[in-house]
CSV table of C-alpha atoms in Angstrom, one decimal:
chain,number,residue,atom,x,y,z
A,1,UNK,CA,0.0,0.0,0.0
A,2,UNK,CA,1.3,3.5,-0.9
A,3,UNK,CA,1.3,6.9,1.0
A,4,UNK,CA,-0.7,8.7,1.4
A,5,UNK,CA,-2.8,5.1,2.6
A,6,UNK,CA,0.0,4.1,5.0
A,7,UNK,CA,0.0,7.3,7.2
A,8,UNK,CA,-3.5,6.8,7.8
A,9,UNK,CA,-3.4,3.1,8.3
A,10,UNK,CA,-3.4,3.8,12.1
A,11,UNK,CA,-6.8,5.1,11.6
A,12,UNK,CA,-8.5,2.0,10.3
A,13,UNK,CA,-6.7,0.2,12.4
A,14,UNK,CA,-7.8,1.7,15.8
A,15,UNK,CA,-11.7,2.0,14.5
A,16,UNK,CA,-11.7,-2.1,13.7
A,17,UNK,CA,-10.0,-2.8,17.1
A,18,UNK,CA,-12.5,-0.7,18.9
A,19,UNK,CA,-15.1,-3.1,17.0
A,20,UNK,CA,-16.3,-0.9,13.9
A,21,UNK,CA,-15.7,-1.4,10.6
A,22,UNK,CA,-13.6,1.3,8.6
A,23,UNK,CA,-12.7,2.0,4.5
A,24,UNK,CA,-10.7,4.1,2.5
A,25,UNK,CA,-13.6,5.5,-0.1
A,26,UNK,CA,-14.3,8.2,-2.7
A,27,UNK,CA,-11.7,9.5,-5.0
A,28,UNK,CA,-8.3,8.3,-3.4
A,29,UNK,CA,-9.4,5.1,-4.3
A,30,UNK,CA,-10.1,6.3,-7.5
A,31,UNK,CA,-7.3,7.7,-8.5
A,32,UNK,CA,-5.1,4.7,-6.7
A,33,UNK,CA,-6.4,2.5,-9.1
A,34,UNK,CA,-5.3,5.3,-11.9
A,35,UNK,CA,-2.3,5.1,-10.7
A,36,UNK,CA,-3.1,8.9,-10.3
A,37,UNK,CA,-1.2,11.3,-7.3
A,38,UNK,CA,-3.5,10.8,-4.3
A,39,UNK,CA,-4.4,13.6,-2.7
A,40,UNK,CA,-7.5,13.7,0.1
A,41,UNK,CA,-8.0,11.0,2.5
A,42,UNK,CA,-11.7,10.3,2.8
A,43,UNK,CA,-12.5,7.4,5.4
A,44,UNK,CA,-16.2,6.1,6.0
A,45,UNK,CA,-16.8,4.2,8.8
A,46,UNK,CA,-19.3,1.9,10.8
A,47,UNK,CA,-18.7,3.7,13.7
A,48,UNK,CA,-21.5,7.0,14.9
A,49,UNK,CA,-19.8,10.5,15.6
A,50,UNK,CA,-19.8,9.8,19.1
A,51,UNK,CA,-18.2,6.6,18.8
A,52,UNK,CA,-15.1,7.9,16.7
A,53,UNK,CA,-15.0,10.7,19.1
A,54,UNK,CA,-14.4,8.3,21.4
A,55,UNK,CA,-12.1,6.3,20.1
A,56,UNK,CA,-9.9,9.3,19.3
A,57,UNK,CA,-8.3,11.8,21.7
A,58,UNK,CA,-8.4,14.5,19.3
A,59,UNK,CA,-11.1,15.5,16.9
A,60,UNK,CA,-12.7,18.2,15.2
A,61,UNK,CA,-16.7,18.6,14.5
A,62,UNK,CA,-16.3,19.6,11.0
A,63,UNK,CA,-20.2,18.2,9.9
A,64,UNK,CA,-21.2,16.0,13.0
A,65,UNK,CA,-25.3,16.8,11.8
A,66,UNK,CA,-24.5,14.7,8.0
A,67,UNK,CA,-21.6,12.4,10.4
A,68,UNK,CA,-18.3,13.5,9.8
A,69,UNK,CA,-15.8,13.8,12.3
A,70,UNK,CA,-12.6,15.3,11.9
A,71,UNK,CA,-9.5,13.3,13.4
A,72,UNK,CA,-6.2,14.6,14.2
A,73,UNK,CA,-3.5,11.9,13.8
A,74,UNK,CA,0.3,12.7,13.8
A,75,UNK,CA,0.0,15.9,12.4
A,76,UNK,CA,-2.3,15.2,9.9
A,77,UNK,CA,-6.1,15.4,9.6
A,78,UNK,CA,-8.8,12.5,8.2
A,79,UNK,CA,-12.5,13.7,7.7
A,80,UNK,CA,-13.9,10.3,8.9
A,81,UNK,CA,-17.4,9.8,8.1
A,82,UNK,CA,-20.3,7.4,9.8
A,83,UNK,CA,-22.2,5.3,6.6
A,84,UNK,CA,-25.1,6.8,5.9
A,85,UNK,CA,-27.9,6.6,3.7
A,86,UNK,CA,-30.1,10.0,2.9
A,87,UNK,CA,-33.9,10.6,3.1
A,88,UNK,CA,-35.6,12.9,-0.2
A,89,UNK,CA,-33.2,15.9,-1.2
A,90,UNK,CA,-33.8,19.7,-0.6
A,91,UNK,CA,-33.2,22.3,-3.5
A,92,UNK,CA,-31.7,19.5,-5.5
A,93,UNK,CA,-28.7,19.8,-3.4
A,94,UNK,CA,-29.1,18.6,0.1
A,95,UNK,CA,-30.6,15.5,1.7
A,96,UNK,CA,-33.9,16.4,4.2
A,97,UNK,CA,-32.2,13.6,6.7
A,98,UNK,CA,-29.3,11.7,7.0
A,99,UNK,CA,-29.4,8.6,8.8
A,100,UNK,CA,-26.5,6.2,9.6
A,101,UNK,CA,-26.2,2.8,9.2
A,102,UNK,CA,-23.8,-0.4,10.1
A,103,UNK,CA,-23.6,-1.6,6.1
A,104,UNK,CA,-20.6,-0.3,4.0
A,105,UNK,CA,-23.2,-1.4,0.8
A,106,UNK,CA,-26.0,1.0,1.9
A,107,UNK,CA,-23.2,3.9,2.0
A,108,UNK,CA,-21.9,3.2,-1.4
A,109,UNK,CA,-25.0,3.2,-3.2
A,110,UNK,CA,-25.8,6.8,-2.3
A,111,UNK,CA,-22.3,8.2,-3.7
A,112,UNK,CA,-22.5,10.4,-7.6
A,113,UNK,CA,-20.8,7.8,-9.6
A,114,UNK,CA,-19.5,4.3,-9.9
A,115,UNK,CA,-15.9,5.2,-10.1
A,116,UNK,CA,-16.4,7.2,-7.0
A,117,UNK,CA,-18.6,4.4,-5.2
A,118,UNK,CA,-15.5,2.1,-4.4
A,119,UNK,CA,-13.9,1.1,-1.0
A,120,UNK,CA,-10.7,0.1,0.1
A,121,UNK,CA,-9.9,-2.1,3.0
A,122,UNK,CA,-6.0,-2.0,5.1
A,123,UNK,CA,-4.7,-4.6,3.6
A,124,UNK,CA,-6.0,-2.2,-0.1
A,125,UNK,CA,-8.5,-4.8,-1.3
A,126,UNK,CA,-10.9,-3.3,-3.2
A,127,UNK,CA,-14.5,-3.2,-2.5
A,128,UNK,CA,-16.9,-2.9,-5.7
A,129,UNK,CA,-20.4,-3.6,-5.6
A,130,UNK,CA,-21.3,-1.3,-8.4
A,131,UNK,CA,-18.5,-2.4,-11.0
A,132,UNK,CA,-16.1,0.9,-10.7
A,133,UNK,CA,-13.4,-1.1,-11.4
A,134,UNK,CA,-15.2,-1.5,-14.9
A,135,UNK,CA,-16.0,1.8,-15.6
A,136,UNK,CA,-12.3,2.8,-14.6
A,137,UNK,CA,-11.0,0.1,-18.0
A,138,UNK,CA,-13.7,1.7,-20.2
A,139,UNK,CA,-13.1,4.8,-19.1
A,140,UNK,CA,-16.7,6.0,-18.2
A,141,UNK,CA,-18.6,7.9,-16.5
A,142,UNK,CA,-21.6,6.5,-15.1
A,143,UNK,CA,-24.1,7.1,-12.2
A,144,UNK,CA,-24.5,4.7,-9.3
A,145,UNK,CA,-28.2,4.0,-10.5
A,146,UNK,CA,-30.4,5.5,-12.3
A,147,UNK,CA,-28.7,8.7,-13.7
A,148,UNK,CA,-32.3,10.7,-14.0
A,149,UNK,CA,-32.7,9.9,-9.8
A,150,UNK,CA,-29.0,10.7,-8.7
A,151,UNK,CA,-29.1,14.2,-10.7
A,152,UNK,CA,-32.4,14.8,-9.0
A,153,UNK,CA,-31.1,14.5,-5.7
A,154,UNK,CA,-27.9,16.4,-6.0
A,155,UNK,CA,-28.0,18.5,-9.7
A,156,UNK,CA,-24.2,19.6,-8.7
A,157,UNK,CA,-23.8,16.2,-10.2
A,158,UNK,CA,-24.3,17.6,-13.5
A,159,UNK,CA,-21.2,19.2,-13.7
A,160,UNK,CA,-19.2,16.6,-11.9
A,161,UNK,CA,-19.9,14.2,-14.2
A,162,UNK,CA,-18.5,17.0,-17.2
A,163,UNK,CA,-15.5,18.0,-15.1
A,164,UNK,CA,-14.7,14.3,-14.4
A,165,UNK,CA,-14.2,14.2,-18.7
A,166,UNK,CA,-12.1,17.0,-18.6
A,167,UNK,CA,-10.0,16.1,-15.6
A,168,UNK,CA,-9.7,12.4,-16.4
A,169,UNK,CA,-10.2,12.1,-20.1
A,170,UNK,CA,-13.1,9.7,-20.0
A,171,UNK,CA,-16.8,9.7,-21.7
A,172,UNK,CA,-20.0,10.6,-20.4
A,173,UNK,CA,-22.0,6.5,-20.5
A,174,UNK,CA,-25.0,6.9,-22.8
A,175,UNK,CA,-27.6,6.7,-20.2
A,176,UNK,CA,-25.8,9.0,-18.0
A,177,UNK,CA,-25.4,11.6,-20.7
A,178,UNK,CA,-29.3,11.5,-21.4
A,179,UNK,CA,-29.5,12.0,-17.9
A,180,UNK,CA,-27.3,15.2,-17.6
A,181,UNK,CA,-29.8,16.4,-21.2
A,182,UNK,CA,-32.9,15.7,-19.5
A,183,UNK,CA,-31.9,17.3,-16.5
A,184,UNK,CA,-29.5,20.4,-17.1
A,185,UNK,CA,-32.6,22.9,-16.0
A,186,UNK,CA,-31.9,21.6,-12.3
A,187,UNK,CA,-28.6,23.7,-12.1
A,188,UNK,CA,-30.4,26.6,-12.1
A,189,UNK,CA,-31.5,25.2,-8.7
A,190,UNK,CA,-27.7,25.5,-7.4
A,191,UNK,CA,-25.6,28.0,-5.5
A,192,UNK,CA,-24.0,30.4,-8.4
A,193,UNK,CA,-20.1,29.5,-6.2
A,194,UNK,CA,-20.6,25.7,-6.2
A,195,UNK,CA,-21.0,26.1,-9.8
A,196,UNK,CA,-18.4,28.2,-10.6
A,197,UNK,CA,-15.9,26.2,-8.4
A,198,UNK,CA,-17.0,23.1,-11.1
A,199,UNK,CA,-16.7,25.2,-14.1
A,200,UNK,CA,-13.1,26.4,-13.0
A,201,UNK,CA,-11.7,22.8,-12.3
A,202,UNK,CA,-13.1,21.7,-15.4
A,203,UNK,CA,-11.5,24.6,-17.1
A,204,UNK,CA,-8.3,23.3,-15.7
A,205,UNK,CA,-8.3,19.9,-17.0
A,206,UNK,CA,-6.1,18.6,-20.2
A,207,UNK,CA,-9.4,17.5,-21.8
A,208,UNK,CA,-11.5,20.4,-20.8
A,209,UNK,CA,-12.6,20.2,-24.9
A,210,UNK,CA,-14.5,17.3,-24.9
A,211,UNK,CA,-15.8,18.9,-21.6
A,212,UNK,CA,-16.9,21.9,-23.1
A,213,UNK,CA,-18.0,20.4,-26.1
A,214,UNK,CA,-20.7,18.3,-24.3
A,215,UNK,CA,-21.8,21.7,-22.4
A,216,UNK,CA,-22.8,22.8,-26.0
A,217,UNK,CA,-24.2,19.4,-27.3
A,218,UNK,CA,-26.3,19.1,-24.4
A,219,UNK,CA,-27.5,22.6,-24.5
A,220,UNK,CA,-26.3,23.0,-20.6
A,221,UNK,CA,-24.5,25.8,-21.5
A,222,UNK,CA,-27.9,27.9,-21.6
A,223,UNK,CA,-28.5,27.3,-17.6
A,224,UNK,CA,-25.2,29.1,-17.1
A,225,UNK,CA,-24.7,32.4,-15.8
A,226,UNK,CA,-24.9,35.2,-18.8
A,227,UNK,CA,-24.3,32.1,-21.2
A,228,UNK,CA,-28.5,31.7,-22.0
A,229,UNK,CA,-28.3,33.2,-25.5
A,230,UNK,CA,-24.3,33.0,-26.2
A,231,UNK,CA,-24.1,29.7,-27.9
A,232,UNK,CA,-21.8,31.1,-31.1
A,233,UNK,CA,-19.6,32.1,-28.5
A,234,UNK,CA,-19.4,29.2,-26.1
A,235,UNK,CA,-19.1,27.2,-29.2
A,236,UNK,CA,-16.1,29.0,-30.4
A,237,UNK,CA,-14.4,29.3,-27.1
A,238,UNK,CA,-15.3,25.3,-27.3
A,239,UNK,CA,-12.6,25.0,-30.4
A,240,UNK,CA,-10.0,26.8,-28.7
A,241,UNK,CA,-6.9,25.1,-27.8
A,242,UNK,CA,-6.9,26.3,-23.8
A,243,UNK,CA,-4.3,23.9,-22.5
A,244,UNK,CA,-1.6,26.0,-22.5
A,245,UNK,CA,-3.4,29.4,-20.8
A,246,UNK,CA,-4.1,29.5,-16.6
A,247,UNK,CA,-7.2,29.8,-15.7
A,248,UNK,CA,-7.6,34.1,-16.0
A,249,UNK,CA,-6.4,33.7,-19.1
A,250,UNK,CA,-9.1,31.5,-19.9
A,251,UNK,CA,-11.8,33.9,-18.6
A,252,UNK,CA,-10.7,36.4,-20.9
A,253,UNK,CA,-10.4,34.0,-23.7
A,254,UNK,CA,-14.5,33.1,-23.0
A,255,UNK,CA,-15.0,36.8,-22.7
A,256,UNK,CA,-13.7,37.9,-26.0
A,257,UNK,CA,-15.0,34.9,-28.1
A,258,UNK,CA,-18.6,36.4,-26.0
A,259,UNK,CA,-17.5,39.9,-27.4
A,260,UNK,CA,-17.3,41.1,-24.3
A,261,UNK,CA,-14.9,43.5,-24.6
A,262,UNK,CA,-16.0,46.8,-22.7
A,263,UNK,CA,-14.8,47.2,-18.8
A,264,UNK,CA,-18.5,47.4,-17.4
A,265,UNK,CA,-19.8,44.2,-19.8
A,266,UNK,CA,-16.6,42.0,-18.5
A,267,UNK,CA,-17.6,43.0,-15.0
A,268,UNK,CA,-21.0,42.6,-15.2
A,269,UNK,CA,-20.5,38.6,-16.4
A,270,UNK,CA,-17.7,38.1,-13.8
A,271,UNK,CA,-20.0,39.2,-11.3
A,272,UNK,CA,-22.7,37.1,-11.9
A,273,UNK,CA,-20.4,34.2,-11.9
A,274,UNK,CA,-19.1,35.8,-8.6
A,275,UNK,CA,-15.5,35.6,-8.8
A,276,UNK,CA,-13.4,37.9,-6.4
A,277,UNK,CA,-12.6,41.8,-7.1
A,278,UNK,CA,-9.4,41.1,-7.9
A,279,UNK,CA,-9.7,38.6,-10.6
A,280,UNK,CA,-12.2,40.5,-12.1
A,281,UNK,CA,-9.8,43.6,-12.3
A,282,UNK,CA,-6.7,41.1,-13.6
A,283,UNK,CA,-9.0,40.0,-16.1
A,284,UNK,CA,-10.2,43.3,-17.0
A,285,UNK,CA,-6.4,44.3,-17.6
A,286,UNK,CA,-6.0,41.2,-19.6
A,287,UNK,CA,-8.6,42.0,-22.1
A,288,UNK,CA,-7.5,46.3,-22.3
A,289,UNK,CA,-3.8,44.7,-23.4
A,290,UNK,CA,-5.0,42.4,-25.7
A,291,UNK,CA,-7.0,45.0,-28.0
A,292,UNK,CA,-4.2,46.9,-27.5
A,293,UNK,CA,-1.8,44.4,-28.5
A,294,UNK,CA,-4.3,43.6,-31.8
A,295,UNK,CA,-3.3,47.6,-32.7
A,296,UNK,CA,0.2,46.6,-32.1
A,297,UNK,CA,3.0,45.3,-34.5
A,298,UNK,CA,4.7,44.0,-31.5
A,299,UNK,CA,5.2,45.1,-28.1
A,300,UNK,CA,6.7,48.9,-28.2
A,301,UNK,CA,8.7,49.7,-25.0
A,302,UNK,CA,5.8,51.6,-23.9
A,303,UNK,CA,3.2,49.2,-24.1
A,304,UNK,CA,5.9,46.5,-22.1
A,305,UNK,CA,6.4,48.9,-19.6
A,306,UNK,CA,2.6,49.8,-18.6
A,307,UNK,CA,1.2,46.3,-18.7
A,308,UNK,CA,3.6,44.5,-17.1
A,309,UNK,CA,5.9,41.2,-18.0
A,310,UNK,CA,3.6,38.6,-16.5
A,311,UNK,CA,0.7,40.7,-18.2
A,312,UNK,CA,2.0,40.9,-21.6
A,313,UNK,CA,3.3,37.3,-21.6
A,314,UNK,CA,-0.4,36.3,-20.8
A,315,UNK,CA,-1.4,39.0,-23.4
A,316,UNK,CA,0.8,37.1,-26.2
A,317,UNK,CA,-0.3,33.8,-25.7
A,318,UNK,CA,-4.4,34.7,-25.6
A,319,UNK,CA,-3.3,37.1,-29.1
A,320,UNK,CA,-1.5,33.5,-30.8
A,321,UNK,CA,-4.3,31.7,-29.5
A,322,UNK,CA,-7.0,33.6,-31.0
A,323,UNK,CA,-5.1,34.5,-34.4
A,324,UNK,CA,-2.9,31.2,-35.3
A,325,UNK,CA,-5.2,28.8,-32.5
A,326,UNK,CA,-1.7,27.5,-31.0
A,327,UNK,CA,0.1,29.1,-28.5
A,328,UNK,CA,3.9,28.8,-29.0
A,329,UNK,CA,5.3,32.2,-27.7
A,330,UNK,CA,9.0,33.6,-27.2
A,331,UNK,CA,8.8,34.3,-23.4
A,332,UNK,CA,12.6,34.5,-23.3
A,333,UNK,CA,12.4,37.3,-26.1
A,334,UNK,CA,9.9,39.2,-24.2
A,335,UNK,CA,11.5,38.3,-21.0
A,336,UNK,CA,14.9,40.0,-22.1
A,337,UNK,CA,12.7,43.2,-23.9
A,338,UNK,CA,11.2,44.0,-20.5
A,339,UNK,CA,15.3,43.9,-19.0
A,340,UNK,CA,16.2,45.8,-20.5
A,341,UNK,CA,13.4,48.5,-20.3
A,342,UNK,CA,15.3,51.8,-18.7
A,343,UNK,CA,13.4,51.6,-15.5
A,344,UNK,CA,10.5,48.6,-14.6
A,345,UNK,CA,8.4,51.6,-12.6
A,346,UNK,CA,7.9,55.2,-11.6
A,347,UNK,CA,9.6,54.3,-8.4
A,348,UNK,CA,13.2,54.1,-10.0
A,349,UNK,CA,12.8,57.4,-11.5
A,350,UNK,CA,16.1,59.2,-10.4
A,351,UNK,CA,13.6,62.5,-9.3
A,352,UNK,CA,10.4,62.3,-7.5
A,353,UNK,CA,8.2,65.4,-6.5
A,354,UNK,CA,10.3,66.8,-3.7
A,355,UNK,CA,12.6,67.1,-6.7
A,356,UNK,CA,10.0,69.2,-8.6
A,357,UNK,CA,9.1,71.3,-5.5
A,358,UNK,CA,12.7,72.2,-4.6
A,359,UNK,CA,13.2,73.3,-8.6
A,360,UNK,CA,10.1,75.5,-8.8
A,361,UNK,CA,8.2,78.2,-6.7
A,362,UNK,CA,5.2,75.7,-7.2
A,363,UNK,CA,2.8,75.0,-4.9
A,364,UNK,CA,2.2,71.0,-4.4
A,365,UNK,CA,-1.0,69.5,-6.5
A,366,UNK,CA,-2.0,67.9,-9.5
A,367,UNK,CA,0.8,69.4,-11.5
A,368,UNK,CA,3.9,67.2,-10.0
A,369,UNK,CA,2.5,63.9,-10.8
A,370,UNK,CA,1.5,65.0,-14.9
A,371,UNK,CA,5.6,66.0,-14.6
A,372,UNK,CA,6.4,63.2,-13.4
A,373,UNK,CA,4.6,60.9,-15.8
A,374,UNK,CA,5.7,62.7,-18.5
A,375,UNK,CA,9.2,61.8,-17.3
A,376,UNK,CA,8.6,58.3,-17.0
A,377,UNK,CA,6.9,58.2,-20.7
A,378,UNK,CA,10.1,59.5,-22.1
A,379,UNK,CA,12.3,57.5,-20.2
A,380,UNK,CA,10.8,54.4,-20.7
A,381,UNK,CA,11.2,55.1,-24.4
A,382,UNK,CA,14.3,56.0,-24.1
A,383,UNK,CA,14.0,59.3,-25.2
A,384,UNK,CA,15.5,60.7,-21.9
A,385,UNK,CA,18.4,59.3,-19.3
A,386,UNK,CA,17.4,58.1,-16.2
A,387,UNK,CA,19.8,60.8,-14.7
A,388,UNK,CA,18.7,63.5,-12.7
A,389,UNK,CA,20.5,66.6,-13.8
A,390,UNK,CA,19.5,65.3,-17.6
A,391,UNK,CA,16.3,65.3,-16.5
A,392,UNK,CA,16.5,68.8,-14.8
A,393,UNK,CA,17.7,70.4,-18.0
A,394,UNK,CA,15.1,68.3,-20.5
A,395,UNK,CA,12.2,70.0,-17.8
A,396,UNK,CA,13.4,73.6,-18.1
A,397,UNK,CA,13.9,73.0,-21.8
A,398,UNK,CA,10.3,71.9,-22.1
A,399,UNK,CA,9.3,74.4,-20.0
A,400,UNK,CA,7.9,72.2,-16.9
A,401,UNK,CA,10.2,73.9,-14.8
């Protein structure tokens, strides 16, 4: 058995010799069986709340009401949870009841999908009542179930099941794609964040394509924020190579295919898919650059300076992207343009406004910081030395001074 399984072997170990049984389930198993880097520990147990609580010296009540405990073991914490089975669901999202059970069976048969619905004993025998091992060779994604009741219960689902093509690389199973058509209108039913969170990982995964391809095929595109009426948009962003942009980048990337190109329209969409203030203002930077950049040859010294390297780099690859639909960028050519830029802000100016005070019988106000840009502008083009008696003389020669 690999880590991170053997760290939490003590775990399992101490719930069985208290008299309860205990499994490794959910995704680690999963992506064990991929062969996949493991990274949360999920273990479902026989044991109540109150039982694991006392069995442990140190726990946490993370979500005691829907039985999980949180245990603290040698530096490390494991979200241990009771099998349960759940009564009707609420908003399409959360059970009205939860009620726990002794039967490792009953617990598996609740979870989203078959790959998903496998255990994992201590000695890492597999448990698979609902043939995950299968769906893992053919590469599917399937509902434990029928697909039509599972979405029902929980329509988060939905876009699981699409992220899990883009992040794993396998297809939707017939019936379960039907399922996710018939039932797409039950998102709207579902927090705007929980959504989002899905849409992002999805956007992060090496075969987020075929993802967003099957957004458009189904038509579940249309239940998304601001994307109702958009689907020549979505279905060229669809086309678009992404892999090789983060995940701002791709923002902007859905934005302009959207033609939404105007400061107010780009916050107005990012805000109804409620991303933070500061993403939406990166983004909104993003997009001013790249029309600029479409006016642009290549990058002029100005244009470098003002937005930035890690902005202009971004810039480049969204501009190859959209024209050429590859990215394969210089960064070292750009990286050794922006070096050699005269100064990287206003801050290594060799003058700064108690300068301008000390040279004039000015009053402070608006006045020193239009100097002082007008400064920078020609320095940065290399029009003026970053010296300051140089730049004294250019000023009274201009008559600033």
């Amino acid at each position: 058995m690999i880590n991170p399984f053997k760290e939490a072997l003590p775990i399992i170990i101490k719930i069985e010799e208290a008299g309860y049984e205990a499994y490794f389930v959910g995704g680690a198993v999963r992506d064990h069986l991929l062969n996949k880097q493991i990274h949360d520990i999920d273990i479902a147990s026989s044991a109540t709340p109150e039982e694991i609580k006392s069995i442990f010296p140190h726990t946490i009540d993370v979500g005691i009401a829907h039985g999980t405990v949180m245990v603290i073991w040698d530096q490390h914490t494991y979200e241990i949870t009771t099998f349960r089975t759940e009564s009707t669901y609420r908003d399409y999202r959360r059970p009205e009841q939860v009620y726990f059970v002794r039967e490792l069976k009953e617990d598996l048969k609740r979870r989203d999908f078959t790959i998903n619905a496998m255990a994992m004993d201590k000695n890492g025998h597999v448990i698979d009542y609902f043939n995950g091992k299968e769906s893992l060779e053919k590469k599917e994604i399937k509902t434990v179930g029928n697909p039509n009741e599972r979405f029902q219960e929980d329509a988060l689902r939905i876009m699981r099941g699409i992220r899990f093509v883009s992040t794993l690389g396998f297809h939707l199973e017939t019936e379960t794609l039907n399922g996710i058509r018939n039932n797409r209108q039950l998102l709207s039913k579902i927090a705007v964040e929980r959504i989002t969170a899905e849409f992002e990982k999805l956007l992060h995964g090496p075969w987020c394509l075929e993802a967003l391809e099957i957004m458009v095929e189904t038509k579940m595109y249309q239940i998304l924020p601001m994307l109702s009426s958009e689907e020549k948009g979505i279905s060229k962003f669809a086309k678009l190579p992404l892999t090789k942009l983060e995940l701002l980048e791709k923002w902007a990337v859905l934005l302009l295919c959207l033609g939404r190109k105007e400061k107010h329209q780009i916050e107005l969409f990012l805000r109804a898919w409620k991303l933070s203030v500061k993403q939406i203002k990166t983004i909104q930077k993003l997009i001013y650059w790249m029309l600029q950049r479409e006016q642009m040859t290549n990058w002029s010294n100005q244009a470098l300076y003002f937005a930035t390297l890690s902005v202009a780099v971004s810039v480049e690859k969204m501009y190859q992207l959209l024209k050429n639909n590859e990215v394969n960028i210089d960064i070292v050519h750009l990286e050794e343009r922006y070096e050699k830029l005269p100064i990287k802000s206003m801050e290594e100016l060799k003058i700064g406004g108690n300068d301008l005070l000390s040279w004039t019988e000015k009053k402070p106000g608006p006045w020193i910081k239009d100097v002082l840009s007008l400064v920078e502008r020609n320095v940065v083009e290399e029009k003026l030395s970053n010296d300051k008696q140089l730049i004294k003389e250019w000023l009274k020669q201009c008559h600033q001074i």
